[in-house]
Coordinates of C-alpha atoms in Angstrom, one line a residue:
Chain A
X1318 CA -11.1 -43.9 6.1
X1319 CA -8.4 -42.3 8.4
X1320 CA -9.2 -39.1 8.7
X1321 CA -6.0 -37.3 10.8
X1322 CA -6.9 -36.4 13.9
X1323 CA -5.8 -33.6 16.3
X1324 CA -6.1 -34.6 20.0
X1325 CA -5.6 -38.5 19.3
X1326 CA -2.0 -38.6 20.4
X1327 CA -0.6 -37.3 23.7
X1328 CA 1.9 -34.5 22.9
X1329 CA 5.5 -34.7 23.8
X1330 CA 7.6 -32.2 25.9
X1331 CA 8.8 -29.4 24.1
X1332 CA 8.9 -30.4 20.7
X1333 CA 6.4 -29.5 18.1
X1334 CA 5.6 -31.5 14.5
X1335 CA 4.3 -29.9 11.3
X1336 CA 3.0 -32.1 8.4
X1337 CA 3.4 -30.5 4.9
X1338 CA 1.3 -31.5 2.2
X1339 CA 1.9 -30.6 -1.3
X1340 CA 1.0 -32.3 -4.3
X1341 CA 4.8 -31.3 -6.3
X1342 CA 6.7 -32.4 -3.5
X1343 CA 9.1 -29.7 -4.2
X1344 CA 8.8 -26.7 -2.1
X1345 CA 8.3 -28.8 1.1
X1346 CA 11.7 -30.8 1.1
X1347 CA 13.3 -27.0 1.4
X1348 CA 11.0 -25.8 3.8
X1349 CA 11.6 -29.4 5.8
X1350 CA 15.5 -28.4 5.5
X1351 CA 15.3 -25.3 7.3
X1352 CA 12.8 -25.6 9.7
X1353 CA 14.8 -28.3 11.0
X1354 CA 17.8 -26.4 10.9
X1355 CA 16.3 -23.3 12.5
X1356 CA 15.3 -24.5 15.6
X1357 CA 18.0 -25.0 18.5
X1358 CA 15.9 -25.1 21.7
X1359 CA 12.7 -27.1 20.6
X1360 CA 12.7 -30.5 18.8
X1361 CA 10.6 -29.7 15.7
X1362 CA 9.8 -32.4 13.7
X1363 CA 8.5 -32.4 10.1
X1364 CA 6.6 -34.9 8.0
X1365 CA 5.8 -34.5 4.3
X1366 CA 3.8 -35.9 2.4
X1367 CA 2.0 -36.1 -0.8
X1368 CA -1.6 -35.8 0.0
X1369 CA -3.7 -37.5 2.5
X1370 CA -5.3 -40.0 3.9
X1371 CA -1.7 -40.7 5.1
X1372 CA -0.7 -44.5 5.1
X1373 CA -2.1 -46.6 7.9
X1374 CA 0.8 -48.1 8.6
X1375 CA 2.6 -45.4 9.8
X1376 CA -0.3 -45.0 12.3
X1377 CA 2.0 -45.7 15.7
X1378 CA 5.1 -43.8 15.4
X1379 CA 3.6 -41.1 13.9
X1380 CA 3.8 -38.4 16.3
X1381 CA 1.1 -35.9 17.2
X1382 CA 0.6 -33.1 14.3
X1383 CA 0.5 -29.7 15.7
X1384 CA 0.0 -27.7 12.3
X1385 CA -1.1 -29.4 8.9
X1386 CA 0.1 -26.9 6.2
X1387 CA -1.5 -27.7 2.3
X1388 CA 1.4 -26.5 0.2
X1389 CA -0.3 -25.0 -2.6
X1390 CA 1.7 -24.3 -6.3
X1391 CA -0.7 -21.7 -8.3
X1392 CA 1.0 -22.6 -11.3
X1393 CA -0.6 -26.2 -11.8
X1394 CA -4.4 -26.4 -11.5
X1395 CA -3.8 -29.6 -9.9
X1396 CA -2.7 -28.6 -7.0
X1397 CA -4.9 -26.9 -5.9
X1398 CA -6.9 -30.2 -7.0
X1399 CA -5.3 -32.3 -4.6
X1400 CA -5.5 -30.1 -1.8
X1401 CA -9.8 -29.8 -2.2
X1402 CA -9.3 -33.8 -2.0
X1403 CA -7.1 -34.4 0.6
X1404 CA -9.5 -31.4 2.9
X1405 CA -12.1 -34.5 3.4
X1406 CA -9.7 -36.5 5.4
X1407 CA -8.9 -34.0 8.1
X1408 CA -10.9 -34.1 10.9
X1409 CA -12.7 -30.7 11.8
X1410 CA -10.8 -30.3 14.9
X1411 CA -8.0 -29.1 13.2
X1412 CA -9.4 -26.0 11.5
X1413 CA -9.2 -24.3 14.9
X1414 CA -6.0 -23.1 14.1
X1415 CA -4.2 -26.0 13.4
X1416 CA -4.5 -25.6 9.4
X1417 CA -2.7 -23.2 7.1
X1418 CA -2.9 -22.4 3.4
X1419 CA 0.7 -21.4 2.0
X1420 CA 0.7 -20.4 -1.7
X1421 CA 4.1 -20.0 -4.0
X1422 CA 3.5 -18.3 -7.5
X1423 CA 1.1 -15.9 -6.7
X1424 CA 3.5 -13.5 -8.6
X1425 CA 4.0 -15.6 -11.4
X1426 CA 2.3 -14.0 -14.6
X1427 CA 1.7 -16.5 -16.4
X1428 CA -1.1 -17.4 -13.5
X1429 CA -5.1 -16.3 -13.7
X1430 CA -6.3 -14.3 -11.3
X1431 CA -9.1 -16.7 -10.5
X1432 CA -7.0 -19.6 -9.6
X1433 CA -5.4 -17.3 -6.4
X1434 CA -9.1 -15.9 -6.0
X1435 CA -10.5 -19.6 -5.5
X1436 CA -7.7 -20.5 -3.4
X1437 CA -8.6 -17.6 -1.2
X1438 CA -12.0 -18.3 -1.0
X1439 CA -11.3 -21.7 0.2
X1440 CA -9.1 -20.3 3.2
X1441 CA -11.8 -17.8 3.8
X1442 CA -14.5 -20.7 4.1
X1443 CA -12.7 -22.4 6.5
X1444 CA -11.5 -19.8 8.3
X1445 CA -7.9 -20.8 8.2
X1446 CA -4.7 -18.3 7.3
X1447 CA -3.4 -18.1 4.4
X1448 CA 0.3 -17.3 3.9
X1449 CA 2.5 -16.5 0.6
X1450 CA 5.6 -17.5 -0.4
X1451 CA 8.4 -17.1 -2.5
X1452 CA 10.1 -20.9 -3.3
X1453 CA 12.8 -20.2 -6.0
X1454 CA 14.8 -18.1 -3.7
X1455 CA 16.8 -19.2 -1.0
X1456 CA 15.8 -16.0 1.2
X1457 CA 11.9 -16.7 0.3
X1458 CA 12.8 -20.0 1.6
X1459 CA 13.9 -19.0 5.0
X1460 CA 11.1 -16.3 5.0
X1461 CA 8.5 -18.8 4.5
X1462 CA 10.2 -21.4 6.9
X1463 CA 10.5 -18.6 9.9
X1464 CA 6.6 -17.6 9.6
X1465 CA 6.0 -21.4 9.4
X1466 CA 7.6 -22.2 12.8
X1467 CA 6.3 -18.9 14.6
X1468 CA 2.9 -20.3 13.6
X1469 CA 3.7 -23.7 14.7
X1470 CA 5.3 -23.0 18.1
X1471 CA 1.8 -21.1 19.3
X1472 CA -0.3 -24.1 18.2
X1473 CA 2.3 -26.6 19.9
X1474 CA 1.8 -24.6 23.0
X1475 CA 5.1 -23.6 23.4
X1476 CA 3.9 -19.5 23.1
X1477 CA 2.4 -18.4 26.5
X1478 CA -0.4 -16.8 26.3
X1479 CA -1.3 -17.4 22.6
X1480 CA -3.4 -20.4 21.1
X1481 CA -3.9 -21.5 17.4
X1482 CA -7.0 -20.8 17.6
X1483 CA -6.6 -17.0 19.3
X1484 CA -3.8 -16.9 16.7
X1485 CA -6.0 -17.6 13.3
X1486 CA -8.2 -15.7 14.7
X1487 CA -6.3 -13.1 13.9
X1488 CA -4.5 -14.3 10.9
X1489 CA -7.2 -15.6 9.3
X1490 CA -8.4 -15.1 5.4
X1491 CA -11.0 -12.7 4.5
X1492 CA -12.1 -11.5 1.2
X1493 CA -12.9 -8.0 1.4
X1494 CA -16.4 -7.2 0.7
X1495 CA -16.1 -4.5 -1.9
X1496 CA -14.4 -7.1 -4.3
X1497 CA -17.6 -9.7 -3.1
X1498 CA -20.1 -6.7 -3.3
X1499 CA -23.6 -7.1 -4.4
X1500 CA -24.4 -7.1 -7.8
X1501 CA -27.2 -8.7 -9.7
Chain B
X143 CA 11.1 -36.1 -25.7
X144 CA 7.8 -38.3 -26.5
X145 CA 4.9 -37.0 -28.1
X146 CA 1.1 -38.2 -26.6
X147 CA -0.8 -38.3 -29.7
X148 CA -4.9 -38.5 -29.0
X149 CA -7.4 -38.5 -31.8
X150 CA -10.6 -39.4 -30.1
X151 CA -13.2 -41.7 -31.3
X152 CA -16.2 -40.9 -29.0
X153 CA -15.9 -39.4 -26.0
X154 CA -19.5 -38.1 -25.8
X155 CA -19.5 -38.1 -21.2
X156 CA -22.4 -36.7 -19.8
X157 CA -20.7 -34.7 -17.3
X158 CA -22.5 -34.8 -13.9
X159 CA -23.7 -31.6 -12.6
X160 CA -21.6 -30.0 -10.4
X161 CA -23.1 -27.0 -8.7
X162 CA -21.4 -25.4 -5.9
X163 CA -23.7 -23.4 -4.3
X164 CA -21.9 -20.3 -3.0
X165 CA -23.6 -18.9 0.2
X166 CA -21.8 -16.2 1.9
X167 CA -25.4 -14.9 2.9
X168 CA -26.2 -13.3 -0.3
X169 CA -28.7 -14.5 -2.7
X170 CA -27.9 -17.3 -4.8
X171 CA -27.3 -15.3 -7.7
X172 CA -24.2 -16.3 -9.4
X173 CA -22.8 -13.1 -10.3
X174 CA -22.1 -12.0 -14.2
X175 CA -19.2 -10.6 -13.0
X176 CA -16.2 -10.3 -10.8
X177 CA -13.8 -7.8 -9.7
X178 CA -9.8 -7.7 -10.2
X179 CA -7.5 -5.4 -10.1
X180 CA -4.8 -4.8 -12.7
X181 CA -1.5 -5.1 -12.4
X182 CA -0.7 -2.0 -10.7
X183 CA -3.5 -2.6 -8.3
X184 CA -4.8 0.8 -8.8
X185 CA -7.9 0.1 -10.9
X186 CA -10.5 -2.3 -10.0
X187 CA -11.9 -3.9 -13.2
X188 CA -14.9 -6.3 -14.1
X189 CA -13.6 -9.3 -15.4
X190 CA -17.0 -11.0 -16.8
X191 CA -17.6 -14.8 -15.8
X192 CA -20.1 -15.0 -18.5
X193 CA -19.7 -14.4 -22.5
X194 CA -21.8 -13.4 -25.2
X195 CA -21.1 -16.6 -27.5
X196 CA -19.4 -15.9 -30.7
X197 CA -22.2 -15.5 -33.6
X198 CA -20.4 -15.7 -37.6
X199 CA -20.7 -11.9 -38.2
X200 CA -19.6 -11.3 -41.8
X201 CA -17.1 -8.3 -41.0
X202 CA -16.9 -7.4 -44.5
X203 CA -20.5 -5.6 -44.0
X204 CA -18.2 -3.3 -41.3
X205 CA -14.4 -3.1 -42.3
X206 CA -13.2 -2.7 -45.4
X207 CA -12.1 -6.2 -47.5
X208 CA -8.6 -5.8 -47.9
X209 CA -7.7 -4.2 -44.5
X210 CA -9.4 -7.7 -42.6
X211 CA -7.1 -9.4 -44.8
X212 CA -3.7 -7.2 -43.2
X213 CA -5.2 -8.4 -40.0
X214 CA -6.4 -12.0 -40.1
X215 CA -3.6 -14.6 -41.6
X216 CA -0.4 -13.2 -39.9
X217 CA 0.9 -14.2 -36.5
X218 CA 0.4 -11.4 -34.3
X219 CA 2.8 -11.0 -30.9
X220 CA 1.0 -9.2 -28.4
X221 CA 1.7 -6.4 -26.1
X222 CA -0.3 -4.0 -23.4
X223 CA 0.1 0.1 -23.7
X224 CA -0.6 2.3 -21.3
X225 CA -2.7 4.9 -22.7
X226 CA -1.6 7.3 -25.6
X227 CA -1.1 10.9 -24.2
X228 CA -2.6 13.4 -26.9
X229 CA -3.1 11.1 -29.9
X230 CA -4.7 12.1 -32.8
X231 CA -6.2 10.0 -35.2
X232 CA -6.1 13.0 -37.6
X233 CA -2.5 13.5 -37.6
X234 CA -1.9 10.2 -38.8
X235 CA 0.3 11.6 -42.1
X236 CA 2.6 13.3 -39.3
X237 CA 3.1 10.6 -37.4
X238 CA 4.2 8.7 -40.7
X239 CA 6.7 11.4 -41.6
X240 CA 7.8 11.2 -38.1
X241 CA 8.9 7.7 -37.7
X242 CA 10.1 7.0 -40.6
X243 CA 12.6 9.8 -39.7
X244 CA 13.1 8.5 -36.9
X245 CA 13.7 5.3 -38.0
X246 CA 16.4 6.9 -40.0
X247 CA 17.9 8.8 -37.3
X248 CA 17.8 4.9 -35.5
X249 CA 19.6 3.7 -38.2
X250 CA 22.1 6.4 -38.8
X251 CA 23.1 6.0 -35.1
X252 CA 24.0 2.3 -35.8
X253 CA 21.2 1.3 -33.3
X254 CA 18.8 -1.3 -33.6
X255 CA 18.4 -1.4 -37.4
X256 CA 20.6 -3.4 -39.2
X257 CA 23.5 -1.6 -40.5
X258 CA 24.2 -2.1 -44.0
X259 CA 21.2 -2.5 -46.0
X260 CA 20.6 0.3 -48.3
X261 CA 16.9 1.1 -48.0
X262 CA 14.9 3.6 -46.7
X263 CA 11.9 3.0 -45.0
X264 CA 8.2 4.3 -46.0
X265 CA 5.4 3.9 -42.6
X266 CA 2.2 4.6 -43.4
X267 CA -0.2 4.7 -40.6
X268 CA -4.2 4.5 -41.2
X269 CA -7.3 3.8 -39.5
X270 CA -9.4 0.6 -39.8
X271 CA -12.7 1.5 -39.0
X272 CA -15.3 -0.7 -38.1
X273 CA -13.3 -3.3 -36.1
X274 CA -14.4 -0.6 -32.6
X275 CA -17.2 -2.0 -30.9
X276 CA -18.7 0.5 -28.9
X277 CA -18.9 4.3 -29.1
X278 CA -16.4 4.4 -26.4
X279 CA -13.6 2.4 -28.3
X280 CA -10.9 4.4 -30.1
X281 CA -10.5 3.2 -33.6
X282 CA -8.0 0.8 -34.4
X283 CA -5.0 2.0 -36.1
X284 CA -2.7 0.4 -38.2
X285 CA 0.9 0.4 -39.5
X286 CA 2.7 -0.6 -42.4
X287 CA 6.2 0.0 -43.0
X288 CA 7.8 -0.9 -46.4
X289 CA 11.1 -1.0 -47.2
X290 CA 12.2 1.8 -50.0
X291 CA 15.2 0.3 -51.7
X292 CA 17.4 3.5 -52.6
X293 CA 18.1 3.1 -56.5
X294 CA 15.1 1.6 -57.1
X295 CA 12.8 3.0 -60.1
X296 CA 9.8 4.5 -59.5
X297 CA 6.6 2.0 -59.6
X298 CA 8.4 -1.3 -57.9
X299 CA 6.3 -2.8 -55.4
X300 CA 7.5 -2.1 -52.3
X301 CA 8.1 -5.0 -50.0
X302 CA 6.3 -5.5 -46.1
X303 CA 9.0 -5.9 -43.9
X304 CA 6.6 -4.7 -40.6
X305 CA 3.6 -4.6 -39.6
X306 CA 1.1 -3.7 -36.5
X307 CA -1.7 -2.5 -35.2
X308 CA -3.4 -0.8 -31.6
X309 CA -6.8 -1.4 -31.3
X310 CA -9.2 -1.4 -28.4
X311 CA -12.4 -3.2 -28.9
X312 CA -15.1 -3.8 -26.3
X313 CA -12.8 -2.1 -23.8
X314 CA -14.3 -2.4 -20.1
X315 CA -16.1 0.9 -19.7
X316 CA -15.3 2.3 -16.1
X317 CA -12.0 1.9 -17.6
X318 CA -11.9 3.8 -20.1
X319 CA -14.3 6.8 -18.5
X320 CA -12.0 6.8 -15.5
X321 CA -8.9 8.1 -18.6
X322 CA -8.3 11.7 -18.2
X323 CA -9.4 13.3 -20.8
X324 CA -6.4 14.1 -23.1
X325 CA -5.6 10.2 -23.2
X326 CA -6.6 7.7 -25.9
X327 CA -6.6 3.8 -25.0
X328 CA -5.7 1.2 -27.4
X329 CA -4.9 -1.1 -24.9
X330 CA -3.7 -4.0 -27.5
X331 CA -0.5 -3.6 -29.6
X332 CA -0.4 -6.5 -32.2
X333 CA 3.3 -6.7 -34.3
X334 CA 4.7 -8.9 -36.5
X335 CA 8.0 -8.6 -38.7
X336 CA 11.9 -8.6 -37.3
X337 CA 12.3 -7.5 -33.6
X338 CA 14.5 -4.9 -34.1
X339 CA 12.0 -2.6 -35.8
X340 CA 9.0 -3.6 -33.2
X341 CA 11.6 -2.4 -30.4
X342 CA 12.4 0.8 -32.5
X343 CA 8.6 1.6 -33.2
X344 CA 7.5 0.9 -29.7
X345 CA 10.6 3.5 -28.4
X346 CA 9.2 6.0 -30.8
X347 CA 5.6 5.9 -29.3
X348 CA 6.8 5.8 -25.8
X349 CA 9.1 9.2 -26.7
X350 CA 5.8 10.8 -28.7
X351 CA 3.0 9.6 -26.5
X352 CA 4.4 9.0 -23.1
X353 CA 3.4 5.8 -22.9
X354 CA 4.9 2.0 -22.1
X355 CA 4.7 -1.0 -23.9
X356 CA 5.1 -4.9 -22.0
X357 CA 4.7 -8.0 -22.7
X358 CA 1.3 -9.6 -22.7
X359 CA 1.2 -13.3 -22.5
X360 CA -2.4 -15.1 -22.5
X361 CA -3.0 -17.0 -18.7
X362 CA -4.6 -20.4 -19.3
X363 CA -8.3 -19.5 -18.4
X364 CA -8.0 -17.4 -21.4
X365 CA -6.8 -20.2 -23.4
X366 CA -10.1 -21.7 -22.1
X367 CA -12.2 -19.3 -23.2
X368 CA -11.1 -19.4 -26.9
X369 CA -10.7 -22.6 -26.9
X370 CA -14.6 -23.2 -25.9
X371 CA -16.0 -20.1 -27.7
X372 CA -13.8 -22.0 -31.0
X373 CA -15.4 -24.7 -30.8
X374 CA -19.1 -23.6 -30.0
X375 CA -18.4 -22.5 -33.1
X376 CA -18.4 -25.4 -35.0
X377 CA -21.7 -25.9 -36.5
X378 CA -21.3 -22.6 -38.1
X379 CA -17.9 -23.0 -39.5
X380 CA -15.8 -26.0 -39.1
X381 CA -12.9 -26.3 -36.9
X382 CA -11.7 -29.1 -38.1
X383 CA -9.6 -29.6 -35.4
X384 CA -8.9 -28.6 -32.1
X385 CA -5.3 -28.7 -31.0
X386 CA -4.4 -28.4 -27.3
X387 CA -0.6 -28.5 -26.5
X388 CA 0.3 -28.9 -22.7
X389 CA 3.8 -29.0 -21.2
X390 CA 4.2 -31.1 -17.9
X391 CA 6.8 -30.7 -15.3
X392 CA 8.4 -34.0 -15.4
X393 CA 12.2 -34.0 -15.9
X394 CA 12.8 -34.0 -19.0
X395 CA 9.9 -32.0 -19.9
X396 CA 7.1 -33.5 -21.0
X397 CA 5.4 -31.9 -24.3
X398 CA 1.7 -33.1 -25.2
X399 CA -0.2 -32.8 -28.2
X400 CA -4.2 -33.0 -27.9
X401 CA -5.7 -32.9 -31.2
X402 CA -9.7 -33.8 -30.5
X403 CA -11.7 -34.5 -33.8
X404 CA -14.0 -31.9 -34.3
X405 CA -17.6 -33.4 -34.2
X406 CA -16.6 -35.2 -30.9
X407 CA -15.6 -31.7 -29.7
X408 CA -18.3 -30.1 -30.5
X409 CA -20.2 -33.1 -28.6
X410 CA -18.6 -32.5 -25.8
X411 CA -19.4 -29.1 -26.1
X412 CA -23.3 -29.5 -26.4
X413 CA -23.6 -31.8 -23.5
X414 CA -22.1 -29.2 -21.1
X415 CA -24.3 -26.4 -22.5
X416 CA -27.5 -28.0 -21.8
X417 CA -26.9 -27.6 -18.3
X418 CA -27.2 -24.2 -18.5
X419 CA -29.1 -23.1 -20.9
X420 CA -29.0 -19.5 -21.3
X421 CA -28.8 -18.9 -25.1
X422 CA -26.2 -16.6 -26.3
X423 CA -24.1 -17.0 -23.3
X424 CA -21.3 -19.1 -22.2
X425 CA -20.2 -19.1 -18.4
X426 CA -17.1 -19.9 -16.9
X427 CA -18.2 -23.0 -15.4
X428 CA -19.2 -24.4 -19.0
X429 CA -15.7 -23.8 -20.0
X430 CA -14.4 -25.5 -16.6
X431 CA -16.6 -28.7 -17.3
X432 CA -15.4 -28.8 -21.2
X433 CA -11.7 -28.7 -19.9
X434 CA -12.6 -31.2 -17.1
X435 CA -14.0 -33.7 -19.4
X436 CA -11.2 -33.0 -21.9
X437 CA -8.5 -33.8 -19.1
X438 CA -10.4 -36.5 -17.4
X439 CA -11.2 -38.4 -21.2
X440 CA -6.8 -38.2 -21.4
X441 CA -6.4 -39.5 -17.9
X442 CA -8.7 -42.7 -18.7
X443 CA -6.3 -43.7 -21.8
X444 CA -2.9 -42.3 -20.2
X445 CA -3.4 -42.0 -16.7
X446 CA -1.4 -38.3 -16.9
X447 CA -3.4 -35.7 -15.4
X448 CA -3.1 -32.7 -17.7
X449 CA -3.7 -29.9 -15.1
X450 CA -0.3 -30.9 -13.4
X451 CA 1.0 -28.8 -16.4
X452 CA 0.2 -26.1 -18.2
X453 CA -1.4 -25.5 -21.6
X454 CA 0.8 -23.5 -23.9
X455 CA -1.4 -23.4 -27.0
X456 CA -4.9 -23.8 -28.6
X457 CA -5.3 -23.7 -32.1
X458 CA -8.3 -24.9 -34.3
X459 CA -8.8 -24.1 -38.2
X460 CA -9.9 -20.5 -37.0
X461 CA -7.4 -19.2 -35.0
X462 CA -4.4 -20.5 -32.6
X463 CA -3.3 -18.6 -29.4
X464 CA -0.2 -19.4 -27.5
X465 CA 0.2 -19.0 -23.9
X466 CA 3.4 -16.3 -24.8
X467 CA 1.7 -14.0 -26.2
X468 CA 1.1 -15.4 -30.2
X469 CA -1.7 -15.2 -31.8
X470 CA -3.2 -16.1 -35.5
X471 CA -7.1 -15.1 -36.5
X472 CA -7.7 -17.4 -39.4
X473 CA -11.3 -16.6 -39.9
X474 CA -12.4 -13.1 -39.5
X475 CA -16.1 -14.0 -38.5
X476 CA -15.2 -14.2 -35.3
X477 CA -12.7 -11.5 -35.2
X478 CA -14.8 -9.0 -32.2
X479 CA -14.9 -11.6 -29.3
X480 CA -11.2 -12.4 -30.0
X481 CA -10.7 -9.0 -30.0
X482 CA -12.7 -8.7 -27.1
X483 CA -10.9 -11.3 -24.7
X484 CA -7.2 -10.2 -26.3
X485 CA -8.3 -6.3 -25.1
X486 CA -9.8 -7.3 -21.5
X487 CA -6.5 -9.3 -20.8
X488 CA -4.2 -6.5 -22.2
X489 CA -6.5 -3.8 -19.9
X490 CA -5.7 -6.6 -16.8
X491 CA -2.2 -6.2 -17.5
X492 CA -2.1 -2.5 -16.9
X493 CA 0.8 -1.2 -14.8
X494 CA -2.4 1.9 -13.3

């Protein structure tokens, strides 16, 4: 199976390419609009898609992905489904820094407390960031697409003296240990 | 808007085990419980992964007859309070007098009640007791209010027109210790009558009592819960039927009705439980595997996966619950873990 790899491609010149995965396909075609639209002095590209493996045939033009970001919708239990599924087919490379978690309706009420808890405890076992977002506003839009392509220009390697992997490092997930404190 | 109608014939899966061992260097305990915050992200709270399972308990040894049948029958709409400031269950007569003037006053101002109708209003508050689980559970209270037409004679029955009732029952117990002590908890508000007076009663106990009153709507893990604590309950007293109703997100959208026939149910049911067989209890993950097989049974005929939308309502012959906040207890058996789940989720929702 094609499992998405990070350093199979040789990177391009100034330009940087995020791949958005989400399972509702509705968040990322506004993030897609304004990352694009944001950018003025590197090429950023942006590929969506539903969930992976993504399509063989695609294989050659895709360009090299610098950030894989699983879109996550706490609303539906399915996507956070789709997103366990589609972890099996990214190679391990890519959760030095390369990988984030973004999660809209975590405000929602009508949402369990334990969906956003497993969600987090899924970043925090791999290590990877995990951001928040508001998708039914246009300013939660830009919010979320301005963190996005901060994030994305250090793991392209356009930041000096910052990595992904310095950067997650950072940024990363925890679960704080009085709410995972010892009980039996 | 079409209408997925399911009545199963068999759908007795053996569900494979799924155990995820969680090992962030602890022992492999799976923990009874874990924490949350509520709402206001002040207070830390237990939110048990594991349930005592619902055993028929004939209330009528506890609670009087004809006050389980003002609370069982009725749909109830739920709310959370905030803790009563210097409530007294023994001044219950005053606080009658009280609001009915005040819903006098209300209706003299032209506000809220509906202007016109010649009647007065008689509220009588009063205690249930029994329905309190624990010593540390305020007793439920309860309130009537019956409209008083003016020229009637003396002797007509007087007619419901609103009803409700606080109650706190199994309430999680650093909670309620962590209360100041001038403060009484009945974290659930139940109504049910015309809007207008619910809005005028809850302004009259935020004005005595310094308190707030929201909206409480039930998540869908809670809708699990009841939904598998109903029909573990089957063998005792028959569901006959469990009714799932989903809405997906498809444009326009999608509404789905899952009615399961209750033997296969209960099936279901038994072959998740002897994974784990801890009598007397029911995990989360049991609940997770009986919605999983549910879903994955609905896939197989319709290829629509359920959990791309979201369950809006559970309802067997003992009780429905909707995910806005409705609620009906048909059989009072099983009245103290409903009354149980309804409290922890209205305690969750706290604004402290």
């Amino acid at each position: 199976m094609s499992t998405l790899k990070p350093f199979s491609k040789i990177p391009e010149l100034n330009s940087a390419n995020v791949l958005l995965v989400e399972n509702e396909e509705q968040f990322q075609k506004k993030l897609a609009d304004v990352i694009v639209n944001a950018e003025k002095d590197v090429s950023v590209g942006v590929r969506l898609a539903r969930r992976l493996p993504l399509p063989v045939e695609n294989e050659e033009t895709r360009p090299c992905i610098d950030l894989v970001v699983f879109i996550i919708n706490l609303s539906f239990e399915r996507s956070f489904q789709s997103v366990e599924l589609s972890l099996k087919y990214v190679d391990p490379g890519f959760f030095l820094g390369k990988v984030c978690f973004l999660v809209t309706g975590a405000r929602c009420w009508s949402v369990s407390s334990d969906r956003l808890q497993s969600v987090r405890k899924l970043a925090t076992s791999l290590r990877c960031p995990l951001l928040y977002a508001e998708d039914q506003t246009v300013e939660g839009v830009n919010t979320a697409a301005a963190r996005l392509l901060r994030v994305l220009k250090v793991t392209a390697g356009l930041t000096p003296w910052a990595t992904g992997l310095s950067l997650s490092t950072l940024t990363r997930c925890t679960l704080s240990s009085d709410l995972e404190g010892d009980f039996d | 808007m079409m209408e997925g109608r399911s009545a199963m014939e068999s759908p007795v899966t053996r569900l494979p085990t799924r155990r995820r061992t969680k090992s962030y260097g602890r022992s492999c305990f799976e923990a009874s419980s874990r924490f949350a915050y509520t709402s206001g992200q002040l207070t830390i709270l237990r939110i048990p992964t594991t349930r005592e399972a619902p055993r028929a308990r004939n209330i009528a040894e506890r609670v009087d007859p004809e006050q389980v049948t003002l609370l069982i029958k009725n749909e109830w709409k739920l709310s959370y309070v905030t803790p009563l400031y210097r409530f007294r269950h023994t001044h219950l007569k005053k606080y009658s007098k009280h609001l009915s003037a005040f819903i006098a006053a209300e209706k003299q101002q032209g506000t809220a009640v509906e202007v016109g109708l010649e009647t007065g209003y008689r509220v009588t508050f009063s205690t249930v007791l029994g329905i309190a689980e624990t010593d540390e559970d305020a007793e439920t209270v309860f309130i009537q209010i019956q409209s008083k037409p003016m020229f009637a004679a003396t002797g007509d029955a007087l007619k419901v027109v609103w009803s409700g009732w606080l109650t706190c029952v199994n309430g999680s117990p650093e909670y309620l210790h962590s209360l100041l002590p001038d403060f009484v908890s009945l974290p659930l508000f139940c109504s049910s009558g015309p809007e207008n007076i619910t809005v005028v009663v809850k302004s009259w106990f935020e004005k005595m009592f310094d308190c707030r009153f929201g909206s409480l709507g039930l998540d869908s893990t809670s809708l699990q819960w009841l939904c598998a604590l109903w029909t573990g309950c089957h063998p005792d007293n028959n569901i006959r039927y469990l009714r799932l109703l989903w809405t997906l997100p498809t444009q326009p959208p999608l509404d789905v009705s899952y009615t399961v026939n209750p033997q296969d149910a209960w099936e279901l049911w038994n072959s998740v439980r002897q994974e784990d067989s801890v009598d007397g209890t029911v995990g989360i993950d049991e609940v997770k595997h009986f919605m999983a097989g549910l879903e994955s049974h609905f896939f197989r005929h319709f290829k629509i996966y359920l959990s791309s939308g979201t369950l809006r309502k559970v309802s067997t012959a003992l009780g429905s619950a909707q995910q806005d906040g409705k609620v009906k207890i048909l059989c009072s058996d099983y009245l103290a873990t409903v009354l149980t789940l309804l409290t922890e989720c209205a305690i969750l929702k706290m604004p402290i």
